[in-house]
C-alpha cells in the first residue's frame, strides 16, 4: 500500500468535461456551421466554431458589387430555403434606403418565406427521423417538398437559386392559378403532418 486512495473517489468526483458536436444536424450537410462544445455537465465551458465554406468570403465578394448583383449570393447561404435569405437582404436595403414596397409584393414575399420555412422544417424533421432509422417519413416529406419546389419554379423559373425577390418588390407577379394551387396544397398538408407525427410519436 502506498497510502493513495484514488479508488475511493466517488462517481461524482471522477466526472470530467466532455466534448460534443453541435451541428451540422445531418452528416450530409457540408459547409455549414458546426460547433465543438466542451461541457461541464450542462454548462458550456468552451466553444470551438467551425464556420463552413458556404459562409466564407461572401461579404468580401459583395464589396465590389451592386445591391442587385449581390442578391444571388444569398440563395447560396441556405440551399434549403433560398428565398428567405433574399428576403432578409431586401428588407435591409429597403430599410437603409427608405423604400416602400407594394402591398402585393410584400404578401408574395411573406408567402414564399413561409413556404421556405416549411421546406426547412420538412427537411429537418424527416432527415432526423432517417438518422434514427425511420425511412418512411423522409419519403413522405420529400414528396411534399417537391410540390413546394414546383411552386418556387412556377414563380421564378428556378428551384434552388431563385433570385426572385428584389429591393423594392419581386421580379415579377405570380402566374395565374398559382395562389389557388398553393391554397389547395395547404388544405391537404395537415394530413401529411398527422401521418408523419403518427409514425414518429
PDB file of C-alpha atoms in Angstrom:
ATOM      1  CA  UNK A   1       0.000   0.000   0.000  1.00  0.00           C
ATOM      2  CA  UNK A   2       1.376   3.379  -0.976  1.00  0.00           C
ATOM      3  CA  UNK A   3      -1.181   5.331   1.005  1.00  0.00           C
ATOM      4  CA  UNK A   4      -3.123   6.616  -2.057  1.00  0.00           C
ATOM      5  CA  UNK A   5      -6.843   6.196  -2.151  1.00  0.00           C
ATOM      6  CA  UNK A   6      -7.751   7.115  -5.767  1.00  0.00           C
ATOM      7  CA  UNK A   7     -10.061   4.142  -5.958  1.00  0.00           C
ATOM      8  CA  UNK A   8     -12.048   5.613  -3.083  1.00  0.00           C
ATOM      9  CA  UNK A   9     -13.254   8.574  -5.195  1.00  0.00           C
ATOM     10  CA  UNK A  10     -16.980   8.650  -5.807  1.00  0.00           C
ATOM     11  CA  UNK A  11     -18.503   8.725  -9.265  1.00  0.00           C
ATOM     12  CA  UNK A  12     -19.262  12.438  -8.929  1.00  0.00           C
ATOM     13  CA  UNK A  13     -15.634  13.218  -8.156  1.00  0.00           C
ATOM     14  CA  UNK A  14     -14.422  11.337 -11.253  1.00  0.00           C
ATOM     15  CA  UNK A  15     -16.622  13.264 -13.707  1.00  0.00           C
ATOM     16  CA  UNK A  16     -14.653  15.173 -16.303  1.00  0.00           C
ATOM     17  CA  UNK A  17     -15.605  17.541 -19.089  1.00  0.00           C
ATOM     18  CA  UNK A  18     -16.614  16.028 -22.389  1.00  0.00           C
ATOM     19  CA  UNK A  19     -16.789  17.305 -25.954  1.00  0.00           C
ATOM     20  CA  UNK A  20     -19.795  17.092 -28.244  1.00  0.00           C
ATOM     21  CA  UNK A  21     -20.544  18.237 -31.781  1.00  0.00           C
ATOM     22  CA  UNK A  22     -23.416  20.679 -32.092  1.00  0.00           C
ATOM     23  CA  UNK A  23     -24.415  20.631 -35.735  1.00  0.00           C
ATOM     24  CA  UNK A  24     -24.472  20.246 -38.573  1.00  0.00           C
ATOM     25  CA  UNK A  25     -27.723  18.430 -37.929  1.00  0.00           C
ATOM     26  CA  UNK A  26     -27.192  15.976 -40.779  1.00  0.00           C
ATOM     27  CA  UNK A  27     -23.914  14.369 -41.861  1.00  0.00           C
ATOM     28  CA  UNK A  28     -24.587  15.288 -45.487  1.00  0.00           C
ATOM     29  CA  UNK A  29     -24.768  18.998 -44.624  1.00  0.00           C
ATOM     30  CA  UNK A  30     -21.248  20.067 -45.507  1.00  0.00           C
ATOM     31  CA  UNK A  31     -20.199  23.675 -45.461  1.00  0.00           C
ATOM     32  CA  UNK A  32     -22.487  24.856 -42.680  1.00  0.00           C
ATOM     33  CA  UNK A  33     -21.739  25.992 -39.131  1.00  0.00           C
ATOM     34  CA  UNK A  34     -20.540  23.339 -36.677  1.00  0.00           C
ATOM     35  CA  UNK A  35     -19.769  23.958 -33.002  1.00  0.00           C
ATOM     36  CA  UNK A  36     -17.497  21.702 -30.931  1.00  0.00           C
ATOM     37  CA  UNK A  37     -18.588  22.227 -27.342  1.00  0.00           C
ATOM     38  CA  UNK A  38     -16.767  21.302 -24.136  1.00  0.00           C
ATOM     39  CA  UNK A  39     -19.353  20.685 -21.443  1.00  0.00           C
ATOM     40  CA  UNK A  40     -19.108  20.521 -17.674  1.00  0.00           C
ATOM     41  CA  UNK A  41     -22.429  18.891 -17.004  1.00  0.00           C
ATOM     42  CA  UNK A  42     -24.922  21.238 -18.647  1.00  0.00           C
ATOM     43  CA  UNK A  43     -22.583  24.244 -18.647  1.00  0.00           C
ATOM     44  CA  UNK A  44     -20.700  25.089 -21.838  1.00  0.00           C
ATOM     45  CA  UNK A  45     -17.078  25.676 -20.803  1.00  0.00           C
ATOM     46  CA  UNK A  46     -15.635  26.188 -24.287  1.00  0.00           C
ATOM     47  CA  UNK A  47     -16.938  26.566 -27.833  1.00  0.00           C
ATOM     48  CA  UNK A  48     -14.859  25.984 -30.955  1.00  0.00           C
ATOM     49  CA  UNK A  49     -16.825  27.210 -34.016  1.00  0.00           C
ATOM     50  CA  UNK A  50     -16.076  25.727 -37.430  1.00  0.00           C
ATOM     51  CA  UNK A  51     -17.503  28.131 -39.983  1.00  0.00           C
ATOM     52  CA  UNK A  52     -18.369  26.251 -43.136  1.00  0.00           C
ATOM     53  CA  UNK A  53     -17.050  27.116 -46.553  1.00  0.00           C
ATOM     54  CA  UNK A  54     -20.514  28.223 -47.652  1.00  0.00           C
ATOM     55  CA  UNK A  55     -20.201  31.310 -45.466  1.00  0.00           C
ATOM     56  CA  UNK A  56     -16.575  32.282 -46.028  1.00  0.00           C
ATOM     57  CA  UNK A  57     -15.762  35.289 -48.145  1.00  0.00           C
ATOM     58  CA  UNK A  58     -19.320  36.238 -49.077  1.00  0.00           C
ATOM     59  CA  UNK A  59     -19.008  39.718 -47.589  1.00  0.00           C
ATOM     60  CA  UNK A  60     -15.730  40.308 -49.424  1.00  0.00           C
ATOM     61  CA  UNK A  61     -17.257  39.264 -52.745  1.00  0.00           C
ATOM     62  CA  UNK A  62     -20.163  41.634 -52.165  1.00  0.00           C
ATOM     63  CA  UNK A  63     -17.996  44.692 -51.543  1.00  0.00           C
ATOM     64  CA  UNK A  64     -17.457  45.352 -55.246  1.00  0.00           C
ATOM     65  CA  UNK A  65     -20.978  44.634 -56.498  1.00  0.00           C
ATOM     66  CA  UNK A  66     -24.320  46.432 -56.586  1.00  0.00           C
ATOM     67  CA  UNK A  67     -27.278  45.570 -54.367  1.00  0.00           C
ATOM     68  CA  UNK A  68     -28.935  43.650 -57.179  1.00  0.00           C
ATOM     69  CA  UNK A  69     -25.750  41.831 -58.221  1.00  0.00           C
ATOM     70  CA  UNK A  70     -25.345  40.631 -54.629  1.00  0.00           C
ATOM     71  CA  UNK A  71     -28.798  39.086 -54.445  1.00  0.00           C
ATOM     72  CA  UNK A  72     -27.846  35.640 -55.880  1.00  0.00           C
ATOM     73  CA  UNK A  73     -25.213  35.163 -53.158  1.00  0.00           C
ATOM     74  CA  UNK A  74     -27.991  34.936 -50.598  1.00  0.00           C
ATOM     75  CA  UNK A  75     -29.581  31.956 -52.346  1.00  0.00           C
ATOM     76  CA  UNK A  76     -26.356  30.074 -51.720  1.00  0.00           C
ATOM     77  CA  UNK A  77     -26.324  30.737 -47.980  1.00  0.00           C
ATOM     78  CA  UNK A  78     -29.243  28.362 -47.465  1.00  0.00           C
ATOM     79  CA  UNK A  79     -29.908  25.800 -50.163  1.00  0.00           C
ATOM     80  CA  UNK A  80     -32.992  24.541 -48.349  1.00  0.00           C
ATOM     81  CA  UNK A  81     -34.937  27.829 -48.307  1.00  0.00           C
ATOM     82  CA  UNK A  82     -33.106  30.325 -50.509  1.00  0.00           C
ATOM     83  CA  UNK A  83     -35.827  32.961 -50.786  1.00  0.00           C
ATOM     84  CA  UNK A  84     -35.739  33.533 -47.018  1.00  0.00           C
ATOM     85  CA  UNK A  85     -32.179  34.821 -47.292  1.00  0.00           C
ATOM     86  CA  UNK A  86     -33.139  37.042 -50.227  1.00  0.00           C
ATOM     87  CA  UNK A  87     -35.939  38.453 -48.090  1.00  0.00           C
ATOM     88  CA  UNK A  88     -33.542  39.481 -45.322  1.00  0.00           C
ATOM     89  CA  UNK A  89     -31.208  41.170 -47.828  1.00  0.00           C
ATOM     90  CA  UNK A  90     -34.026  43.104 -49.499  1.00  0.00           C
ATOM     91  CA  UNK A  91     -35.523  44.202 -46.171  1.00  0.00           C
ATOM     92  CA  UNK A  92     -32.136  45.527 -45.048  1.00  0.00           C
ATOM     93  CA  UNK A  93     -31.670  47.521 -48.266  1.00  0.00           C
ATOM     94  CA  UNK A  94     -35.213  48.895 -48.123  1.00  0.00           C
ATOM     95  CA  UNK A  95     -34.800  49.967 -44.516  1.00  0.00           C
ATOM     96  CA  UNK A  96     -31.483  51.678 -45.268  1.00  0.00           C
ATOM     97  CA  UNK A  97     -32.818  53.479 -48.339  1.00  0.00           C
ATOM     98  CA  UNK A  98     -36.339  54.188 -47.058  1.00  0.00           C
ATOM     99  CA  UNK A  99     -38.026  52.332 -49.934  1.00  0.00           C
ATOM    100  CA  UNK A 100     -41.696  51.353 -49.541  1.00  0.00           C
ATOM    101  CA  UNK A 101     -42.778  48.236 -51.406  1.00  0.00           C
ATOM    102  CA  UNK A 102     -46.214  47.476 -52.887  1.00  0.00           C
ATOM    103  CA  UNK A 103     -48.597  45.520 -50.650  1.00  0.00           C
ATOM    104  CA  UNK A 104     -48.923  42.649 -53.140  1.00  0.00           C
ATOM    105  CA  UNK A 105     -45.138  42.266 -53.379  1.00  0.00           C
ATOM    106  CA  UNK A 106     -44.945  42.208 -49.581  1.00  0.00           C
ATOM    107  CA  UNK A 107     -47.574  39.450 -49.413  1.00  0.00           C
ATOM    108  CA  UNK A 108     -45.801  37.403 -52.100  1.00  0.00           C
ATOM    109  CA  UNK A 109     -42.555  37.688 -50.140  1.00  0.00           C
ATOM    110  CA  UNK A 110     -44.200  36.552 -46.910  1.00  0.00           C
ATOM    111  CA  UNK A 111     -45.918  33.666 -48.710  1.00  0.00           C
ATOM    112  CA  UNK A 112     -42.649  32.412 -50.168  1.00  0.00           C
ATOM    113  CA  UNK A 113     -40.778  32.930 -46.907  1.00  0.00           C
ATOM    114  CA  UNK A 114     -43.370  30.737 -45.193  1.00  0.00           C
ATOM    115  CA  UNK A 115     -43.003  28.138 -47.947  1.00  0.00           C
ATOM    116  CA  UNK A 116     -39.255  28.271 -47.290  1.00  0.00           C
ATOM    117  CA  UNK A 117     -39.836  27.780 -43.574  1.00  0.00           C
ATOM    118  CA  UNK A 118     -41.947  24.695 -44.295  1.00  0.00           C
ATOM    119  CA  UNK A 119     -39.230  23.385 -46.654  1.00  0.00           C
ATOM    120  CA  UNK A 120     -36.716  23.797 -43.827  1.00  0.00           C
ATOM    121  CA  UNK A 121     -38.857  22.055 -41.223  1.00  0.00           C
ATOM    122  CA  UNK A 122     -39.717  19.152 -43.511  1.00  0.00           C
ATOM    123  CA  UNK A 123     -36.046  18.543 -44.288  1.00  0.00           C
ATOM    124  CA  UNK A 124     -35.024  18.852 -40.637  1.00  0.00           C
ATOM    125  CA  UNK A 125     -37.682  16.560 -39.192  1.00  0.00           C
ATOM    126  CA  UNK A 126     -37.529  13.887 -41.875  1.00  0.00           C
ATOM    127  CA  UNK A 127     -33.729  13.613 -42.059  1.00  0.00           C
ATOM    128  CA  UNK A 128     -33.524  13.380 -38.279  1.00  0.00           C
ATOM    129  CA  UNK A 129     -36.117  10.611 -38.485  1.00  0.00           C
ATOM    130  CA  UNK A 130     -33.894   8.929 -41.080  1.00  0.00           C
ATOM    131  CA  UNK A 131     -30.924   9.194 -38.707  1.00  0.00           C
ATOM    132  CA  UNK A 132     -32.803   7.136 -36.117  1.00  0.00           C
ATOM    133  CA  UNK A 133     -33.865   4.512 -38.657  1.00  0.00           C
ATOM    134  CA  UNK A 134     -37.281   5.696 -39.873  1.00  0.00           C
ATOM    135  CA  UNK A 135     -37.348   5.503 -43.673  1.00  0.00           C
ATOM    136  CA  UNK A 136     -40.980   6.378 -44.390  1.00  0.00           C
ATOM    137  CA  UNK A 137     -41.109   9.994 -43.071  1.00  0.00           C
ATOM    138  CA  UNK A 138     -38.380  11.204 -45.474  1.00  0.00           C
ATOM    139  CA  UNK A 139     -40.218   9.632 -48.400  1.00  0.00           C
ATOM    140  CA  UNK A 140     -43.472  11.343 -47.469  1.00  0.00           C
ATOM    141  CA  UNK A 141     -41.751  14.597 -46.545  1.00  0.00           C
ATOM    142  CA  UNK A 142     -39.724  14.833 -49.724  1.00  0.00           C
ATOM    143  CA  UNK A 143     -42.864  14.281 -51.782  1.00  0.00           C
ATOM    144  CA  UNK A 144     -44.303  17.407 -50.127  1.00  0.00           C
ATOM    145  CA  UNK A 145     -41.018  19.281 -50.587  1.00  0.00           C
ATOM    146  CA  UNK A 146     -41.183  18.503 -54.291  1.00  0.00           C
ATOM    147  CA  UNK A 147     -44.632  20.095 -54.518  1.00  0.00           C
ATOM    148  CA  UNK A 148     -43.296  23.216 -52.788  1.00  0.00           C
ATOM    149  CA  UNK A 149     -40.268  23.360 -55.078  1.00  0.00           C
ATOM    150  CA  UNK A 150     -42.650  23.317 -58.038  1.00  0.00           C
ATOM    151  CA  UNK A 151     -44.287  26.426 -56.531  1.00  0.00           C
ATOM    152  CA  UNK A 152     -40.834  28.027 -56.426  1.00  0.00           C
ATOM    153  CA  UNK A 153     -40.257  27.071 -60.042  1.00  0.00           C
ATOM    154  CA  UNK A 154     -43.605  28.396 -61.208  1.00  0.00           C
ATOM    155  CA  UNK A 155     -42.943  31.765 -59.565  1.00  0.00           C
ATOM    156  CA  UNK A 156     -39.431  32.404 -60.830  1.00  0.00           C
ATOM    157  CA  UNK A 157     -38.324  29.593 -63.140  1.00  0.00           C
ATOM    158  CA  UNK A 158     -35.741  28.165 -60.715  1.00  0.00           C
ATOM    159  CA  UNK A 159     -35.780  25.663 -57.899  1.00  0.00           C
ATOM    160  CA  UNK A 160     -32.654  26.454 -55.901  1.00  0.00           C
ATOM    161  CA  UNK A 161     -31.151  29.766 -56.982  1.00  0.00           C
ATOM    162  CA  UNK A 162     -34.341  31.741 -57.301  1.00  0.00           C
ATOM    163  CA  UNK A 163     -33.110  35.372 -57.285  1.00  0.00           C
ATOM    164  CA  UNK A 164     -36.821  36.256 -57.212  1.00  0.00           C
ATOM    165  CA  UNK A 165     -37.006  38.946 -54.528  1.00  0.00           C
ATOM    166  CA  UNK A 166     -35.799  42.415 -55.438  1.00  0.00           C
ATOM    167  CA  UNK A 167     -35.106  45.517 -53.403  1.00  0.00           C
ATOM    168  CA  UNK A 168     -38.458  47.259 -53.801  1.00  0.00           C
ATOM    169  CA  UNK A 169     -40.556  44.160 -54.542  1.00  0.00           C
ATOM    170  CA  UNK A 170     -40.251  40.936 -56.507  1.00  0.00           C
ATOM    171  CA  UNK A 171     -39.018  40.155 -60.018  1.00  0.00           C
ATOM    172  CA  UNK A 172     -42.487  39.538 -61.466  1.00  0.00           C
ATOM    173  CA  UNK A 173     -46.035  38.838 -60.378  1.00  0.00           C
ATOM    174  CA  UNK A 174     -47.162  35.272 -59.731  1.00  0.00           C
ATOM    175  CA  UNK A 175     -48.654  33.354 -62.670  1.00  0.00           C
ATOM    176  CA  UNK A 176     -52.415  32.748 -62.805  1.00  0.00           C
ATOM    177  CA  UNK A 177     -53.785  29.879 -60.679  1.00  0.00           C
ATOM    178  CA  UNK A 178     -50.612  29.550 -58.573  1.00  0.00           C
ATOM    179  CA  UNK A 179     -52.241  31.005 -55.442  1.00  0.00           C
ATOM    180  CA  UNK A 180     -55.161  28.571 -55.821  1.00  0.00           C
ATOM    181  CA  UNK A 181     -52.759  25.637 -56.176  1.00  0.00           C
ATOM    182  CA  UNK A 182     -50.845  26.712 -53.054  1.00  0.00           C
ATOM    183  CA  UNK A 183     -54.164  27.029 -51.187  1.00  0.00           C
ATOM    184  CA  UNK A 184     -55.184  23.516 -52.259  1.00  0.00           C
ATOM    185  CA  UNK A 185     -51.815  22.167 -51.104  1.00  0.00           C
ATOM    186  CA  UNK A 186     -52.185  23.951 -47.743  1.00  0.00           C
ATOM    187  CA  UNK A 187     -55.585  22.302 -47.208  1.00  0.00           C
ATOM    188  CA  UNK A 188     -54.129  18.819 -47.808  1.00  0.00           C
ATOM    189  CA  UNK A 189     -50.795  19.208 -45.992  1.00  0.00           C
ATOM    190  CA  UNK A 190     -52.109  18.788 -42.395  1.00  0.00           C
ATOM    191  CA  UNK A 191     -52.978  15.169 -43.234  1.00  0.00           C
ATOM    192  CA  UNK A 192     -49.319  14.518 -44.131  1.00  0.00           C
ATOM    193  CA  UNK A 193     -48.186  16.198 -40.904  1.00  0.00           C
ATOM    194  CA  UNK A 194     -50.557  13.973 -38.934  1.00  0.00           C
ATOM    195  CA  UNK A 195     -49.260  10.853 -40.702  1.00  0.00           C
ATOM    196  CA  UNK A 196     -45.605  11.740 -40.048  1.00  0.00           C
ATOM    197  CA  UNK A 197     -46.420  12.647 -36.445  1.00  0.00           C
ATOM    198  CA  UNK A 198     -48.169   9.314 -36.030  1.00  0.00           C
ATOM    199  CA  UNK A 199     -45.079   7.457 -37.210  1.00  0.00           C
ATOM    200  CA  UNK A 200     -42.629   9.378 -35.032  1.00  0.00           C
ATOM    201  CA  UNK A 201     -44.545   9.720 -31.765  1.00  0.00           C
TER     202      UNK A 201
END
